[in-house]
JSON list of C-alpha atoms in Angstrom, two decimals:
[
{"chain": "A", "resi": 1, "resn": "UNK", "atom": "CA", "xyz": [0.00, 0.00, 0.00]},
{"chain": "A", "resi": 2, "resn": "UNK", "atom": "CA", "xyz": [2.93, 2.28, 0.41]},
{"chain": "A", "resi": 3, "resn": "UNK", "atom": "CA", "xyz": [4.20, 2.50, -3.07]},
{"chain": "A", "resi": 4, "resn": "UNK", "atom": "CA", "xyz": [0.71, 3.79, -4.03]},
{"chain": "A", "resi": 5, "resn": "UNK", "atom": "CA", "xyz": [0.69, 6.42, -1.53]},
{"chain": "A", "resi": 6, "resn": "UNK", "atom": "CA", "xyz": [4.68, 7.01, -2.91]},
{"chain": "A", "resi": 7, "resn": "UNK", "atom": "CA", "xyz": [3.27, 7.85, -6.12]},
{"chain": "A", "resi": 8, "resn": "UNK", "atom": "CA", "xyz": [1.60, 11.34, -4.74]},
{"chain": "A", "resi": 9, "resn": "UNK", "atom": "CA", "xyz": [3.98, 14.16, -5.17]},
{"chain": "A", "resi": 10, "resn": "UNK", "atom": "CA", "xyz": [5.31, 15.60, -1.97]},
{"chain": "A", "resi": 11, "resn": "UNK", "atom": "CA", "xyz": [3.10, 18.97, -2.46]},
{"chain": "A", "resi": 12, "resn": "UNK", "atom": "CA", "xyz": [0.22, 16.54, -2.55]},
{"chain": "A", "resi": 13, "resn": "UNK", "atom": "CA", "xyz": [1.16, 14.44, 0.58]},
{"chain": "A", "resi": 14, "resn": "UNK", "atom": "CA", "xyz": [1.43, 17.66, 2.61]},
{"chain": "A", "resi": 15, "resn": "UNK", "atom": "CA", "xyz": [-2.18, 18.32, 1.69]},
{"chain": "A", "resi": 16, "resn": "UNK", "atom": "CA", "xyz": [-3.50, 15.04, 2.42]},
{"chain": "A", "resi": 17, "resn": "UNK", "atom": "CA", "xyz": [-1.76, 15.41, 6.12]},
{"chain": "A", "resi": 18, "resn": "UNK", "atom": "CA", "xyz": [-3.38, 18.74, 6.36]},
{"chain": "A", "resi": 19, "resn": "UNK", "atom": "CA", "xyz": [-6.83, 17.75, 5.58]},
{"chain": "A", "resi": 20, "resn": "UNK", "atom": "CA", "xyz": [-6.40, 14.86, 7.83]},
{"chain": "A", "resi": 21, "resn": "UNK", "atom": "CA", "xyz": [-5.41, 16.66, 10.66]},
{"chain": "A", "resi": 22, "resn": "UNK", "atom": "CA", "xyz": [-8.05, 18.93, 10.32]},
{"chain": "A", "resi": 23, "resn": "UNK", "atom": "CA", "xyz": [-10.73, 15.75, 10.21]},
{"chain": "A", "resi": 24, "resn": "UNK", "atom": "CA", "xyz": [-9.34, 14.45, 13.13]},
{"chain": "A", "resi": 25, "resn": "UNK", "atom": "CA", "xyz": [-9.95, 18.05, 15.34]},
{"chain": "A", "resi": 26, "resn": "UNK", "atom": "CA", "xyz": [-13.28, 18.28, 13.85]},
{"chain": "A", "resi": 27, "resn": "UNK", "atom": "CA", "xyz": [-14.24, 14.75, 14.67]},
{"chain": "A", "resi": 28, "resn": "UNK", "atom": "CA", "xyz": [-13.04, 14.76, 18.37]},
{"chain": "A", "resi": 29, "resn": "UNK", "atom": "CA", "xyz": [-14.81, 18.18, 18.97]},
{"chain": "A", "resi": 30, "resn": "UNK", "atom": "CA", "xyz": [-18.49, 16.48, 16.93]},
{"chain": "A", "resi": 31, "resn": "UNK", "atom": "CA", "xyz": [-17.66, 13.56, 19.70]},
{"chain": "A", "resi": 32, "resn": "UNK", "atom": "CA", "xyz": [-17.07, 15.28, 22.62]},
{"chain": "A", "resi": 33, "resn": "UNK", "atom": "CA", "xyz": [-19.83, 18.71, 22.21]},
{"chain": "A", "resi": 34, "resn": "UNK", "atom": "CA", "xyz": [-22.29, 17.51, 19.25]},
{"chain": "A", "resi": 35, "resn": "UNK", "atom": "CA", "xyz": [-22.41, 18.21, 15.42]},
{"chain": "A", "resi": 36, "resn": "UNK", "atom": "CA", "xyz": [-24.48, 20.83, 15.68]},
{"chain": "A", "resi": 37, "resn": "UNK", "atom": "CA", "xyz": [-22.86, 22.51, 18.80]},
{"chain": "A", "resi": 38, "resn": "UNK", "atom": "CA", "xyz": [-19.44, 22.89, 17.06]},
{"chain": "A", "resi": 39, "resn": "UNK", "atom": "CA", "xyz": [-18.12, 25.52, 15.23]},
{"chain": "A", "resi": 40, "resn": "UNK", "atom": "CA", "xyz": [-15.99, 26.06, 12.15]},
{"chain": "A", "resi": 41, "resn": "UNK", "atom": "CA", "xyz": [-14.23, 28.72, 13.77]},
{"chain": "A", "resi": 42, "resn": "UNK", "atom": "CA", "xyz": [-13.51, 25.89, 17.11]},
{"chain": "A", "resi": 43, "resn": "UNK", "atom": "CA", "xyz": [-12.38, 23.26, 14.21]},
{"chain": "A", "resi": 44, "resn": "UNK", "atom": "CA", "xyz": [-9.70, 25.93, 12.52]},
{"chain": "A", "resi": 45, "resn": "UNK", "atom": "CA", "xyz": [-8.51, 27.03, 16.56]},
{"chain": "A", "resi": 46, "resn": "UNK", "atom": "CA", "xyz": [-7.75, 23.41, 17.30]},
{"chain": "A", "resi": 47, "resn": "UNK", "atom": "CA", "xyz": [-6.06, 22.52, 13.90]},
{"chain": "A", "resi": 48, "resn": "UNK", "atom": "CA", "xyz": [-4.29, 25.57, 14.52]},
{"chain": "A", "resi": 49, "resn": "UNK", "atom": "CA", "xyz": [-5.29, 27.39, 11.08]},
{"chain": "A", "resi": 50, "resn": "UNK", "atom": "CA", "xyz": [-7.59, 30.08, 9.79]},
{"chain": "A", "resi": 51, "resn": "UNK", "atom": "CA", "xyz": [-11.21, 29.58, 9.43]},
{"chain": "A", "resi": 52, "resn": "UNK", "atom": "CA", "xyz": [-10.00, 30.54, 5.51]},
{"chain": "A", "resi": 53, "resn": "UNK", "atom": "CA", "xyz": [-8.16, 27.89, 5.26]},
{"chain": "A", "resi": 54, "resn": "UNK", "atom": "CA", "xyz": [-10.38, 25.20, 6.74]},
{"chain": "A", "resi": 55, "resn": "UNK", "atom": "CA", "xyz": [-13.05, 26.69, 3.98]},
{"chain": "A", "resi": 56, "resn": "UNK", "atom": "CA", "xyz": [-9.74, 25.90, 1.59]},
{"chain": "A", "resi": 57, "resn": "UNK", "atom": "CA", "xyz": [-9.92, 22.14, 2.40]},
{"chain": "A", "resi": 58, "resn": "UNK", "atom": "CA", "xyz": [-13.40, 21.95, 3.32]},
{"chain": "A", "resi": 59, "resn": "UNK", "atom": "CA", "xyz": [-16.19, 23.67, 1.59]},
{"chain": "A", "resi": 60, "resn": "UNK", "atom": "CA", "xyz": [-18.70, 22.98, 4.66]},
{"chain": "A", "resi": 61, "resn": "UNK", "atom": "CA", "xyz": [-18.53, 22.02, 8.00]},
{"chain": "A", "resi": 62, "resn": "UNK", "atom": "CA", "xyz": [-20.17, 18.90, 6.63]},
{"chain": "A", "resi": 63, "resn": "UNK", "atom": "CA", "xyz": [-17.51, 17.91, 3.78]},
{"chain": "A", "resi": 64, "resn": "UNK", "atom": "CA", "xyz": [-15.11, 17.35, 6.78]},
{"chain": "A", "resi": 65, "resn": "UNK", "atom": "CA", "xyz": [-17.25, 14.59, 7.87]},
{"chain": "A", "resi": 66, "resn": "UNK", "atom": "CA", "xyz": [-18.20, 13.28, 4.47]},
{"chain": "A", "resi": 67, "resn": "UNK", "atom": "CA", "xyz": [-15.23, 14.29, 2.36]},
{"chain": "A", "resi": 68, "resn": "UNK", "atom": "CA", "xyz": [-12.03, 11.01, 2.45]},
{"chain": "A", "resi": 69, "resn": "UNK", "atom": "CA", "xyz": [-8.65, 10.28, 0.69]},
{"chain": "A", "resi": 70, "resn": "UNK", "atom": "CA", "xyz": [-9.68, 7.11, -0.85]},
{"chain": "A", "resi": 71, "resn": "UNK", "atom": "CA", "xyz": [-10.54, 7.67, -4.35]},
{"chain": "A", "resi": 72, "resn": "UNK", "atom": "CA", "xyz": [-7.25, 8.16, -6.43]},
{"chain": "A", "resi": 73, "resn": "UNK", "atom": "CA", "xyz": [-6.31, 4.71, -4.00]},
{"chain": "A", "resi": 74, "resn": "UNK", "atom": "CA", "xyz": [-9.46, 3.04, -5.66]},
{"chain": "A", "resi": 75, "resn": "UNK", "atom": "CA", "xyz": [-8.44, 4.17, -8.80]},
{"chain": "A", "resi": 76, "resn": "UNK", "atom": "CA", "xyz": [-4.89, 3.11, -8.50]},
{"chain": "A", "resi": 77, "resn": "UNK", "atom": "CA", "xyz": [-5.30, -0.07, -6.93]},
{"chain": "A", "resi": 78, "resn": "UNK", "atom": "CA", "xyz": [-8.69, -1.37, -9.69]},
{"chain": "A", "resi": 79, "resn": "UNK", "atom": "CA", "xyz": [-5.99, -0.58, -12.72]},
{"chain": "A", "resi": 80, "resn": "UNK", "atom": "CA", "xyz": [-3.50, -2.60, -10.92]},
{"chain": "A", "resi": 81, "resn": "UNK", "atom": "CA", "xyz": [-5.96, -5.50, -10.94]},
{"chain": "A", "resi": 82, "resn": "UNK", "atom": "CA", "xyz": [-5.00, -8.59, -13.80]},
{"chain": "A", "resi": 83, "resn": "UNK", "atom": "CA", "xyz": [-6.62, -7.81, -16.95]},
{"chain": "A", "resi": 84, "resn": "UNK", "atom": "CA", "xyz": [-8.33, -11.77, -17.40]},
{"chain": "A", "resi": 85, "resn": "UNK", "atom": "CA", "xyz": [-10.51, -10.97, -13.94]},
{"chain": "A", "resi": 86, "resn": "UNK", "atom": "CA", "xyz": [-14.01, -10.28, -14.35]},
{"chain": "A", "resi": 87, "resn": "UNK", "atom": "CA", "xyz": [-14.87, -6.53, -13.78]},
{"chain": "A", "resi": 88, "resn": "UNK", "atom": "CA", "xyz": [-16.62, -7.90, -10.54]},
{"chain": "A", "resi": 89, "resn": "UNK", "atom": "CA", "xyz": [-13.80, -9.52, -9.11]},
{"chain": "A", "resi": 90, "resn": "UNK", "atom": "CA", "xyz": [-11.27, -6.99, -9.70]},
{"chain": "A", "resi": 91, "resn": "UNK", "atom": "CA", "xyz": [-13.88, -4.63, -7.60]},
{"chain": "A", "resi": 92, "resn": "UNK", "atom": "CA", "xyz": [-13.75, -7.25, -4.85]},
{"chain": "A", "resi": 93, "resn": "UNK", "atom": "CA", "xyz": [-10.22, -7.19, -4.64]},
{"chain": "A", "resi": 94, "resn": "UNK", "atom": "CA", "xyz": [-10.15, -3.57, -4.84]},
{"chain": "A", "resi": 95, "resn": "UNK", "atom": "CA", "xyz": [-12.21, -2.40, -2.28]},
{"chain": "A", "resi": 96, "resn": "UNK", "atom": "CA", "xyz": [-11.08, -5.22, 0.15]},
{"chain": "A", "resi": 97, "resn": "UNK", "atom": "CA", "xyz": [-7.79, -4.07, -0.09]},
{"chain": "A", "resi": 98, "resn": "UNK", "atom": "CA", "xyz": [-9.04, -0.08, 0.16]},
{"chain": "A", "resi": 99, "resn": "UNK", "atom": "CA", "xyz": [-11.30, -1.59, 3.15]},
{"chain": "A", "resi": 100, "resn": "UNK", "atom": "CA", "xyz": [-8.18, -3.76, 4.62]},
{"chain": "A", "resi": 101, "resn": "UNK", "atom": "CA", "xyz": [-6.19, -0.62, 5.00]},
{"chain": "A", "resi": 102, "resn": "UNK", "atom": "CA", "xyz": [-9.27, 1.69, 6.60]},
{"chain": "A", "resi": 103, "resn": "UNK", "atom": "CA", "xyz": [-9.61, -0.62, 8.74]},
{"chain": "A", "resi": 104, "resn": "UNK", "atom": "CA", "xyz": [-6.13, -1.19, 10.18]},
{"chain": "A", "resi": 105, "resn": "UNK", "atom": "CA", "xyz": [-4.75, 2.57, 9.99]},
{"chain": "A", "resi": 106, "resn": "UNK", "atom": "CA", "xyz": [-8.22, 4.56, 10.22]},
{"chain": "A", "resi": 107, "resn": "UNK", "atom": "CA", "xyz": [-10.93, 2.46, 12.13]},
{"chain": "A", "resi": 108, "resn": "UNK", "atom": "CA", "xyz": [-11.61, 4.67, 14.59]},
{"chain": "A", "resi": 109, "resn": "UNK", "atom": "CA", "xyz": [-11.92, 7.79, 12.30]},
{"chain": "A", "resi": 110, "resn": "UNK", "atom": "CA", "xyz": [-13.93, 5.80, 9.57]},
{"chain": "A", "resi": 111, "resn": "UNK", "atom": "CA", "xyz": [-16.30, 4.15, 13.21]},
{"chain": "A", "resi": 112, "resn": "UNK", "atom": "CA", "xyz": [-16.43, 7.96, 14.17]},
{"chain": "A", "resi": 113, "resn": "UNK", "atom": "CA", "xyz": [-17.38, 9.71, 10.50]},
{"chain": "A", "resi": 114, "resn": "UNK", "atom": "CA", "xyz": [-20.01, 6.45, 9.98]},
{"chain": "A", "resi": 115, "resn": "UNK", "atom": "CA", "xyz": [-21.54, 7.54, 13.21]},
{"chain": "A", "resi": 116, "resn": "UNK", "atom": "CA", "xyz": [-22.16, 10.75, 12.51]},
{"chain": "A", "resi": 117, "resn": "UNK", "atom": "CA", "xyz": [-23.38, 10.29, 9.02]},
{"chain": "A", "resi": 118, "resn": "UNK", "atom": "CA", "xyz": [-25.89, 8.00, 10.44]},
{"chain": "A", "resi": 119, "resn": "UNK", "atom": "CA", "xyz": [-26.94, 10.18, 13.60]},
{"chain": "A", "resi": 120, "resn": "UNK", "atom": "CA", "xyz": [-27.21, 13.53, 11.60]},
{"chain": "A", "resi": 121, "resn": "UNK", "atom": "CA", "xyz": [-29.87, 14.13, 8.70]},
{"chain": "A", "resi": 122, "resn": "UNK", "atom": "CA", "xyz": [-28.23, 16.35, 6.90]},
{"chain": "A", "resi": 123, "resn": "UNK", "atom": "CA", "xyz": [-24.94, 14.56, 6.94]},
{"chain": "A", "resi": 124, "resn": "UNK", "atom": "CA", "xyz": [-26.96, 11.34, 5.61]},
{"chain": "A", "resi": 125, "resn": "UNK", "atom": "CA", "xyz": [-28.28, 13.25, 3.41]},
{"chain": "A", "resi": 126, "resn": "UNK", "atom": "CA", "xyz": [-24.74, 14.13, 1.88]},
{"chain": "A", "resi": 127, "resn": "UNK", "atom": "CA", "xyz": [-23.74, 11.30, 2.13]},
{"chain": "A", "resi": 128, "resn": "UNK", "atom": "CA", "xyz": [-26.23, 9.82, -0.16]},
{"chain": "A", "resi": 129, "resn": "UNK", "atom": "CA", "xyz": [-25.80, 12.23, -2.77]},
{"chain": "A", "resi": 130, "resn": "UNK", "atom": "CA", "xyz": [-21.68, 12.38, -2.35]},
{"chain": "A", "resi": 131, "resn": "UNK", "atom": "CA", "xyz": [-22.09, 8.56, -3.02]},
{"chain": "A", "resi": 132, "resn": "UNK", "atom": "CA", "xyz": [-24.35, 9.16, -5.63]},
{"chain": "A", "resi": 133, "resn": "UNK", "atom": "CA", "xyz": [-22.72, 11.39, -7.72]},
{"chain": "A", "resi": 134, "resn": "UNK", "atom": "CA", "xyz": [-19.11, 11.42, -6.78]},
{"chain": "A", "resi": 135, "resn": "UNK", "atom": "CA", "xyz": [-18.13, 7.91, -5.79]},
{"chain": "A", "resi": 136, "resn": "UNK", "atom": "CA", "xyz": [-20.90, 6.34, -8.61]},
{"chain": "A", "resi": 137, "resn": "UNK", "atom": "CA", "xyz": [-18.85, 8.60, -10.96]},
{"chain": "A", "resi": 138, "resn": "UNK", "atom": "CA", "xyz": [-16.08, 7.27, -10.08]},
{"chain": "A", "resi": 139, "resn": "UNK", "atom": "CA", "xyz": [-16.65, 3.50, -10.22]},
{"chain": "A", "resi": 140, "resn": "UNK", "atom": "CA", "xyz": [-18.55, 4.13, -13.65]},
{"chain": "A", "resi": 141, "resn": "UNK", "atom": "CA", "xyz": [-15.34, 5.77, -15.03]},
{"chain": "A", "resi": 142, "resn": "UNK", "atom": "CA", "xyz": [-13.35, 2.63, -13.68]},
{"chain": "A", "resi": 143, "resn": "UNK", "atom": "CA", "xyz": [-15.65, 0.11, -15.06]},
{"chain": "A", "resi": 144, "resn": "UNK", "atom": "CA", "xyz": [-16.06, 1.88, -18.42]},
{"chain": "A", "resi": 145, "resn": "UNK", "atom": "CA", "xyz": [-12.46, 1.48, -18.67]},
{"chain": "A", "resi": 146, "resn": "UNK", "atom": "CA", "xyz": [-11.60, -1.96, -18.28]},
{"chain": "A", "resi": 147, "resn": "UNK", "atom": "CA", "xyz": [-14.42, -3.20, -20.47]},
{"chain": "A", "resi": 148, "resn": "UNK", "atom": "CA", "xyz": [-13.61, -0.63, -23.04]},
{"chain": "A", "resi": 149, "resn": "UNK", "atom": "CA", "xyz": [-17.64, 0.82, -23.17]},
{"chain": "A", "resi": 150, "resn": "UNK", "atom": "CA", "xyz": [-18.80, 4.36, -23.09]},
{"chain": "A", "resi": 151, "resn": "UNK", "atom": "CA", "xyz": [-19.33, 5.99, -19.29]},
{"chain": "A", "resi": 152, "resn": "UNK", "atom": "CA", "xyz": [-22.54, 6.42, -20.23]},
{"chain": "A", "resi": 153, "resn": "UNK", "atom": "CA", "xyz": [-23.64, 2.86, -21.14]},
{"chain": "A", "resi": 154, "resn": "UNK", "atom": "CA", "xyz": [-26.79, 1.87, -18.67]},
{"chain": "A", "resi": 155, "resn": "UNK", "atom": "CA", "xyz": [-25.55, -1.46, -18.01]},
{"chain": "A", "resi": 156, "resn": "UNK", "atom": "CA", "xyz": [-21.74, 0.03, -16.27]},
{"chain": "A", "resi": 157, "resn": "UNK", "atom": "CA", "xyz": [-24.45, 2.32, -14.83]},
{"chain": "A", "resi": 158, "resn": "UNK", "atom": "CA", "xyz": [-26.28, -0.52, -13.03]},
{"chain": "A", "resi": 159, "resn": "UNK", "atom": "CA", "xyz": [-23.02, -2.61, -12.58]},
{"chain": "A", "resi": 160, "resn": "UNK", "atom": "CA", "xyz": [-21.53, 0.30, -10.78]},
{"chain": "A", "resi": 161, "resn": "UNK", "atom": "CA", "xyz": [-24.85, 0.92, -8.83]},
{"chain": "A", "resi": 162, "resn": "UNK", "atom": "CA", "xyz": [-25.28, -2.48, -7.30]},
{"chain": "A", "resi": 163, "resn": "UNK", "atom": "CA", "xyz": [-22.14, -2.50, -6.33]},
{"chain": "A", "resi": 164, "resn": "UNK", "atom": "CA", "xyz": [-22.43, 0.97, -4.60]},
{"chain": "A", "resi": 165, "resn": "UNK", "atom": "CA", "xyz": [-25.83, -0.35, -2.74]},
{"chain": "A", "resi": 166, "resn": "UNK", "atom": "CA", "xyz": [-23.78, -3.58, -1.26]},
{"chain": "A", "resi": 167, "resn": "UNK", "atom": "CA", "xyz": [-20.94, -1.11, 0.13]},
{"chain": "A", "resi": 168, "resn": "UNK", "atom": "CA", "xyz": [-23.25, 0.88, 1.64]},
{"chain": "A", "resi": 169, "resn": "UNK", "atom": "CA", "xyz": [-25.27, -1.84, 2.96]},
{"chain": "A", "resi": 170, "resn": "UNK", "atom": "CA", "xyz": [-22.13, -2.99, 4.33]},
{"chain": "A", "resi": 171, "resn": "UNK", "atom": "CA", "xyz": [-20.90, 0.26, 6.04]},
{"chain": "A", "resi": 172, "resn": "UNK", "atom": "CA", "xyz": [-24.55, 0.62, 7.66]},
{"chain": "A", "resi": 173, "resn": "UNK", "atom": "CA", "xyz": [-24.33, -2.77, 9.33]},
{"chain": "A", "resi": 174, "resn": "UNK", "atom": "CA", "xyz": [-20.46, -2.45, 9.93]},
{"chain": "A", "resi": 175, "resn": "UNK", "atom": "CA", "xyz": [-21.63, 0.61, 11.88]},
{"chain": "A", "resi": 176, "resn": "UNK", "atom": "CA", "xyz": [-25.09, -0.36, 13.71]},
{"chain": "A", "resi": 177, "resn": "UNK", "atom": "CA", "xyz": [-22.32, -3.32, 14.75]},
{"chain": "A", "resi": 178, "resn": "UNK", "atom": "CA", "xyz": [-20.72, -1.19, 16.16]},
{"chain": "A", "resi": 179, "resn": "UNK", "atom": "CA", "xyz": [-17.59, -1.76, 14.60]},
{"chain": "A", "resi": 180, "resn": "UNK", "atom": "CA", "xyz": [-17.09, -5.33, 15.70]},
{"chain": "A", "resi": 181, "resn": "UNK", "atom": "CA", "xyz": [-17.83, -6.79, 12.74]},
{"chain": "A", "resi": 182, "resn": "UNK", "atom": "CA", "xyz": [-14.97, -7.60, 10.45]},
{"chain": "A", "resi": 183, "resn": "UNK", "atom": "CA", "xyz": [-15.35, -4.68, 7.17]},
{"chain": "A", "resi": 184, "resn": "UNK", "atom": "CA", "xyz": [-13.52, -6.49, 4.96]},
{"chain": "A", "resi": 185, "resn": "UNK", "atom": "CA", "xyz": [-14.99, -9.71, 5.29]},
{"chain": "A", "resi": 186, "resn": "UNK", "atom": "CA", "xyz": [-18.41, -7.85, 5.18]},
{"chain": "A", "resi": 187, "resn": "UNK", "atom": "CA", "xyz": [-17.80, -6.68, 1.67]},
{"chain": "A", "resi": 188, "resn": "UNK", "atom": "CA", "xyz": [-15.75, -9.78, 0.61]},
{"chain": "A", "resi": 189, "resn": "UNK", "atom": "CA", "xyz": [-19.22, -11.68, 1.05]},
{"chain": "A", "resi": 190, "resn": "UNK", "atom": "CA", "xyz": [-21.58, -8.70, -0.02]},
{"chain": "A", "resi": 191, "resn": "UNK", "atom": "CA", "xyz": [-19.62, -8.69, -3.36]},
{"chain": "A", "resi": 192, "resn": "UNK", "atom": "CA", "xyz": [-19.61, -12.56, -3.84]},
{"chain": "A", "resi": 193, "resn": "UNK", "atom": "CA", "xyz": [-23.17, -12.59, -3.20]},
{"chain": "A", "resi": 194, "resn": "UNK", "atom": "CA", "xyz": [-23.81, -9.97, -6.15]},
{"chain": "A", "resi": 195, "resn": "UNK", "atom": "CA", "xyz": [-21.67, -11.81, -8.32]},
{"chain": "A", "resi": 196, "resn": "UNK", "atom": "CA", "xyz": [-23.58, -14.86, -7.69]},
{"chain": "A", "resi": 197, "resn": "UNK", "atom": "CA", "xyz": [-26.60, -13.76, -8.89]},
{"chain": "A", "resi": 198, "resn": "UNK", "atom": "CA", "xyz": [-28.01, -12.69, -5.43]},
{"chain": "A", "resi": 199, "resn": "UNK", "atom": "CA", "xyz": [-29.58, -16.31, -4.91]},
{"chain": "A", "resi": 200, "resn": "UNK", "atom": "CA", "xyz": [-31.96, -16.44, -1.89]},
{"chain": "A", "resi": 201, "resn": "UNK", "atom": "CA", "xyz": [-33.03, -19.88, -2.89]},
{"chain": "A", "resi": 202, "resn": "UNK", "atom": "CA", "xyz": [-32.08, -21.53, 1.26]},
{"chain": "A", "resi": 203, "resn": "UNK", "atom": "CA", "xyz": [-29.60, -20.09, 3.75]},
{"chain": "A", "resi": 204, "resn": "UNK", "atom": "CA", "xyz": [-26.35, -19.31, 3.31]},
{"chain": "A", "resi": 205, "resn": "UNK", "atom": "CA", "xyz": [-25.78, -19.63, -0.33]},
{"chain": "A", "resi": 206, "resn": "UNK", "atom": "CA", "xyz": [-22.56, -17.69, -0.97]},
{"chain": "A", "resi": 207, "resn": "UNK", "atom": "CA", "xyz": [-20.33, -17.37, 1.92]},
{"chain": "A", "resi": 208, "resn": "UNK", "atom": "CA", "xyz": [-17.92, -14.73, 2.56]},
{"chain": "A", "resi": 209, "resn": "UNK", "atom": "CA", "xyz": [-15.01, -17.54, 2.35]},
{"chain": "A", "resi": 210, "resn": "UNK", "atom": "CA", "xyz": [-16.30, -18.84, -0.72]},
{"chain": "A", "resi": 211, "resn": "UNK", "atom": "CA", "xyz": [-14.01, -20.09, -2.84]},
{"chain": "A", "resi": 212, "resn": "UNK", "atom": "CA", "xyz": [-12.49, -17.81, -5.03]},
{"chain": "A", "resi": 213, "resn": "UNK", "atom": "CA", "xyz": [-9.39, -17.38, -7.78]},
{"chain": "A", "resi": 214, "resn": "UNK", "atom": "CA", "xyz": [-6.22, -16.95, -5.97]},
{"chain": "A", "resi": 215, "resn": "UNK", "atom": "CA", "xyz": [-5.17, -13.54, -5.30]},
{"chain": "A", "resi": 216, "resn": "UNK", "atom": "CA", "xyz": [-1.67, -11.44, -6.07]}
]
């Protein structure tokens, strides 16, 4: 995971630390006083910068909670996948590898932002239409890619929409869990169940441990 991150200029690094540290101030001071009851002026005086350039990272106080790092690392790391994988397996092994670093360097930020998304309507609200529109985007530009079709073609369109309803069916249990549920293995079996066909034809059908090609 380090050579991807390697691959960001040093200018960009610095601003990734920046906005980090930033998230991390805002998200102890939602935890400790409330969403509502902090400022953006209380977020820039405990990050130590100007309210100007909080609004320079952040557009909203509510981008700080919705806004992550993780798309040019979902990017990287689906292009990186072997060409002769079906587009739904390289998105498996994608996202469980963007989900198996969350997870062991940013649990309690991504338990902490999932929280709050889920606790605050407007913040769900964003959060809906970030996925919608930004992270969609995103996967639809992957998928349109590898498969060599046009961005607009309705069936990347669904493709990249069913798999954006299992991750965020994922993240909502991950959360109501409480965080004790093991994310990547959540997806891993989300994702197998979609490439399966969703069958609901007795219990069980695909497991999360399924059997699957070996993986690099």
């Amino acid at each position: 995971m380090d050579r991807h991150c390697d691959r960001l200029g040093l200018r960009e690094r610095k601003k990734l630390k920046t906005r980090r540290t930033i998230q991390d101030h805002a998200l102890r001071l939602f935890t400790d006083q409330g969403y509502d009851a902090t400022t953006v002026q209380q977020i820039a005086e405990a990050a130590e910068i100007s309210a100007s350039t909080f609004f320079r990272y952040f557009p909203t106080k509510e981008d700080v909670v919705i806004n992550d790092d993780y798309d040019w690392l979902m990017a990287d790391l689906f292009r990186a996948q072997p060409a002769e994988l079906a587009p739904m397996e390289a998105m498996r092994r994608m996202l469980r590898k963007v989900l198996a670093h969350m997870y062991a360097t940013d649990r309690e930020l991504v338990t902490a932002r999932t929280r709050l998304i889920l606790a605050v309507p407007a913040l769900r609200a964003r959060s809906f239409d970030a996925s919608l529109h930004d992270t969609h985007k995103l996967f639809v530009q992957l998928l349109a890619e590898r498969v060599r079709r046009a961005p607009g073609d309705f069936e990347i369109q669904i493709f990249a929409q069913a798999v954006m309803g299992a991750l965020q069916s994922v993240m909502l249990r991950w959360a109501e869990s409480g965080g004790t549920e093991d994310l990547p293995e959540l997806l891993d079996g989300a994702l197998r169940f979609l490439a399966a066909g969703c069958p609901l034809e007795g219990p069980a059908a695909v497991s999360p441990r399924s059997e699957s090609p070996a993986e690099g």
